[in-house]
Amino acid sequence: MTSEISQAGKTPPAARKSLPARLLAGALSALSWLGGIWLVALMALICCDVIGRSFFNAPITGVAEIASFSIIGIVSLQLPETILHNRLTRTDLVIAPLGARFPAAAGLLEALFALAGLAVFAVTLGGSIGFLEKSIATSEFYGVQGVFTFPTWPVRLMLVTGLAASALAFTVRIWVSLTAVGRGRADATYAASAQEERS
């Protein structure tokens, strides 16, 4: 799988040649794959639970608890790569026409958006680290004691990892956008590329 750091689906030459950029893209891609595998396993578990519950009167214990914390883990693992490749869900009502006519202005707007995202994730990361430390110190767990329990710290660790990786991905987005603005050029086919990427 080829990993790219893109403004609108295309990789800047500098980012393509940069070893740190490739290593970061590869690491975030691995996290995303792990999240995808986890999602498939969760779907299989839910299907087995439904079959066991419906046909054999033998539900699998703890599926609801596993599903609840799995959502947090899956999103945390897959979000950083989504941010890195500029694939967060959004409307192109303003940015696409602006990118077509004024590419540098679109790049600056992208940098401001990434800066806001970095600030939000940095604050969230700071709070999440405290919860992780608390869950380890108090042996906090999910589920019902005596029926099904699972320690919360692995999920909180994945959340902290995902938040840190997402903040790093936003930092890269800022660098990519400002580099394009600084060189006086951004993707001239911004709107077409963005539309092609979503089709």
Short mmCIF file of C-alpha atoms in Angstrom, two decimals:
data_model
loop_
_atom_site.label_atom_id
_atom_site.label_comp_id
_atom_site.label_asym_id
_atom_site.label_seq_id
_atom_site.Cartn_x
_atom_site.Cartn_y
_atom_site.Cartn_z
CA MET A 1 0.00 0.00 0.00
CA THR A 2 1.44 3.38 -1.00
CA SER A 3 1.14 6.03 1.70
CA GLU A 4 0.90 9.68 0.76
CA ILE A 5 0.85 13.00 2.53
CA SER A 6 -1.37 15.15 0.38
CA GLN A 7 -2.97 18.53 0.10
CA ALA A 8 -5.90 17.22 -1.87
CA GLY A 9 -5.04 13.68 -2.78
CA LYS A 10 -1.61 14.42 -4.28
CA THR A 11 1.76 14.16 -2.58
CA PRO A 12 4.15 17.14 -2.66
CA PRO A 13 7.57 16.13 -4.05
CA ALA A 14 9.35 17.16 -0.85
CA ALA A 15 7.06 15.03 1.29
CA ARG A 16 7.39 12.13 -1.13
CA LYS A 17 11.17 12.07 -0.78
CA SER A 18 11.31 12.66 2.96
CA LEU A 19 12.23 9.58 4.97
CA PRO A 20 10.59 10.86 8.19
CA ALA A 21 7.39 11.53 6.25
CA ARG A 22 7.43 8.00 4.85
CA LEU A 23 8.08 6.50 8.27
CA LEU A 24 5.25 8.52 9.80
CA ALA A 25 2.85 7.59 7.00
CA GLY A 26 3.82 3.92 7.38
CA ALA A 27 3.32 3.98 11.15
CA LEU A 28 -0.09 5.63 10.91
CA SER A 29 -1.07 3.24 8.13
CA ALA A 30 -0.16 0.31 10.40
CA LEU A 31 -2.36 1.76 13.15
CA SER A 32 -5.20 2.13 10.67
CA TRP A 33 -4.82 -1.48 9.49
CA LEU A 34 -4.86 -2.64 13.09
CA GLY A 35 -8.07 -0.73 13.64
CA GLY A 36 -9.58 -2.27 10.50
CA ILE A 37 -8.66 -5.79 11.60
CA TRP A 38 -10.16 -5.07 15.01
CA LEU A 39 -13.37 -3.88 13.33
CA VAL A 40 -13.67 -7.07 11.28
CA ALA A 41 -13.07 -9.17 14.41
CA LEU A 42 -15.72 -7.19 16.29
CA MET A 43 -18.25 -7.75 13.49
CA ALA A 44 -17.51 -11.48 13.55
CA LEU A 45 -17.94 -11.55 17.32
CA ILE A 46 -21.29 -9.77 17.13
CA CYS A 47 -22.50 -12.15 14.39
CA CYS A 48 -21.48 -15.15 16.49
CA ASP A 49 -23.31 -13.68 19.47
CA VAL A 50 -26.47 -13.13 17.42
CA ILE A 51 -26.34 -16.67 16.03
CA GLY A 52 -25.66 -18.18 19.45
CA ARG A 53 -28.40 -16.12 21.07
CA SER A 54 -31.00 -16.76 18.37
CA PHE A 55 -30.43 -20.41 17.46
CA PHE A 56 -28.68 -22.02 20.43
CA ASN A 57 -29.83 -19.89 23.36
CA ALA A 58 -26.14 -19.41 24.21
CA PRO A 59 -25.12 -15.75 23.98
CA ILE A 60 -21.48 -14.77 24.30
CA THR A 61 -20.79 -13.06 27.61
CA GLY A 62 -19.44 -9.51 27.46
CA VAL A 63 -20.16 -8.68 23.83
CA ALA A 64 -21.87 -5.40 24.72
CA GLU A 65 -18.92 -4.31 26.85
CA ILE A 66 -16.41 -5.38 24.20
CA ALA A 67 -18.32 -3.47 21.51
CA SER A 68 -18.51 -0.30 23.61
CA PHE A 69 -14.78 0.00 24.26
CA SER A 70 -13.89 -1.33 20.79
CA ILE A 71 -15.50 1.72 19.17
CA ILE A 72 -13.14 3.98 21.11
CA GLY A 73 -10.11 1.90 20.16
CA ILE A 74 -11.02 1.57 16.48
CA VAL A 75 -11.63 5.30 16.00
CA SER A 76 -8.45 6.16 17.91
CA LEU A 77 -6.37 3.88 15.68
CA GLN A 78 -7.85 4.95 12.35
CA LEU A 79 -8.25 8.70 12.89
CA PRO A 80 -4.56 9.72 12.60
CA GLU A 81 -4.14 8.38 9.06
CA THR A 82 -7.42 9.99 8.05
CA ILE A 83 -6.11 13.35 9.26
CA LEU A 84 -2.70 12.85 7.61
CA HIS A 85 -4.27 12.26 4.20
CA ASN A 86 -6.76 15.13 4.59
CA ARG A 87 -9.78 12.82 4.46
CA LEU A 88 -11.85 14.11 7.36
CA THR A 89 -15.51 14.49 6.45
CA ARG A 90 -16.25 18.10 5.55
CA THR A 91 -18.05 20.28 3.05
CA ASP A 92 -16.12 21.74 0.11
CA LEU A 93 -18.61 24.57 -0.42
CA VAL A 94 -15.95 27.18 0.36
CA ILE A 95 -12.57 25.48 0.16
CA ALA A 96 -12.99 23.89 -3.30
CA PRO A 97 -13.88 27.09 -5.21
CA LEU A 98 -11.27 29.00 -3.20
CA GLY A 99 -8.64 26.39 -4.03
CA ALA A 100 -9.45 26.58 -7.72
CA ARG A 101 -9.11 30.37 -7.91
CA PHE A 102 -6.74 31.24 -5.08
CA PRO A 103 -4.63 28.15 -4.22
CA ALA A 104 -2.43 29.99 -1.71
CA ALA A 105 -5.47 31.26 0.20
CA ALA A 106 -6.86 27.72 0.27
CA GLY A 107 -3.54 26.48 1.64
CA LEU A 108 -3.62 29.10 4.37
CA LEU A 109 -7.18 28.13 5.28
CA GLU A 110 -6.12 24.48 5.43
CA ALA A 111 -3.27 25.44 7.76
CA LEU A 112 -5.65 27.33 10.06
CA PHE A 113 -8.01 24.36 10.13
CA ALA A 114 -5.13 22.02 10.99
CA LEU A 115 -3.94 24.43 13.69
CA ALA A 116 -7.39 24.41 15.29
CA GLY A 117 -7.43 20.61 15.14
CA LEU A 118 -3.98 20.46 16.72
CA ALA A 119 -5.11 22.69 19.59
CA VAL A 120 -8.22 20.57 20.26
CA PHE A 121 -6.32 17.29 20.19
CA ALA A 122 -3.48 18.63 22.33
CA VAL A 123 -5.93 19.70 25.05
CA THR A 124 -7.80 16.38 24.84
CA LEU A 125 -4.51 14.48 25.01
CA GLY A 126 -3.51 16.32 28.16
CA GLY A 127 -6.74 15.32 29.89
CA SER A 128 -6.64 11.74 28.63
CA ILE A 129 -3.17 11.10 30.05
CA GLY A 130 -4.55 11.84 33.52
CA PHE A 131 -7.38 9.34 33.04
CA LEU A 132 -4.88 6.73 31.82
CA GLU A 133 -2.72 7.18 34.92
CA LYS A 134 -5.79 6.97 37.15
CA SER A 135 -7.08 3.79 35.48
CA ILE A 136 -3.70 2.10 36.00
CA ALA A 137 -3.39 3.25 39.62
CA THR A 138 -6.93 2.18 40.61
CA SER A 139 -7.18 -0.99 38.45
CA GLU A 140 -10.33 0.38 36.85
CA PHE A 141 -12.30 -2.12 34.75
CA TYR A 142 -15.24 -2.42 32.34
CA GLY A 143 -18.12 -4.85 32.85
CA VAL A 144 -19.80 -6.51 35.81
CA GLN A 145 -17.58 -8.03 38.46
CA GLY A 146 -18.05 -11.79 38.64
CA VAL A 147 -19.59 -11.91 35.16
CA PHE A 148 -17.23 -10.20 32.72
CA THR A 149 -14.52 -7.64 33.41
CA PHE A 150 -11.81 -6.03 31.32
CA PRO A 151 -9.21 -3.47 32.48
CA THR A 152 -9.74 0.02 31.08
CA TRP A 153 -6.07 0.99 30.75
CA PRO A 154 -5.44 -0.76 27.37
CA VAL A 155 -8.32 1.17 25.81
CA ARG A 156 -7.22 4.42 27.42
CA LEU A 157 -3.67 3.75 26.21
CA MET A 158 -4.95 3.33 22.65
CA LEU A 159 -6.93 6.55 23.03
CA VAL A 160 -3.83 8.43 24.21
CA THR A 161 -1.79 6.92 21.36
CA GLY A 162 -4.43 7.88 18.82
CA LEU A 163 -4.72 11.43 20.15
CA ALA A 164 -0.94 11.90 20.12
CA ALA A 165 -0.69 10.50 16.59
CA SER A 166 -3.59 12.70 15.45
CA ALA A 167 -1.92 15.79 16.90
CA LEU A 168 1.26 14.84 15.03
CA ALA A 169 -0.72 14.33 11.83
CA PHE A 170 -2.27 17.80 12.21
CA THR A 171 1.24 19.20 12.69
CA VAL A 172 2.29 17.63 9.38
CA ARG A 173 -0.83 19.06 7.72
CA ILE A 174 0.15 22.53 8.94
CA TRP A 175 3.66 22.09 7.53
CA VAL A 176 2.38 20.83 4.16
CA SER A 177 -0.13 23.68 3.82
CA LEU A 178 2.29 26.42 4.86
CA THR A 179 5.01 25.01 2.61
CA ALA A 180 2.63 25.29 -0.34
CA VAL A 181 1.73 28.86 0.62
CA GLY A 182 5.38 29.80 1.21
CA ARG A 183 6.37 28.61 -2.23
CA GLY A 184 3.55 30.64 -3.73
CA ARG A 185 1.87 27.56 -5.08
CA ALA A 186 -0.70 25.03 -4.02
CA ASP A 187 -2.45 22.37 -5.98
CA ALA A 188 -3.95 24.15 -8.99
CA THR A 189 -6.40 21.30 -9.47
CA TYR A 190 -7.54 21.36 -5.84
CA ALA A 191 -11.25 21.07 -6.50
CA ALA A 192 -10.91 18.38 -9.16
CA SER A 193 -8.55 16.32 -7.03
CA ALA A 194 -10.74 16.57 -3.95
CA GLN A 195 -13.80 15.52 -5.94
CA GLU A 196 -11.90 12.64 -7.56
CA GLU A 197 -10.65 11.45 -4.17
CA ARG A 198 -14.21 11.29 -2.81
CA SER A 199 -15.66 9.50 -5.87
#
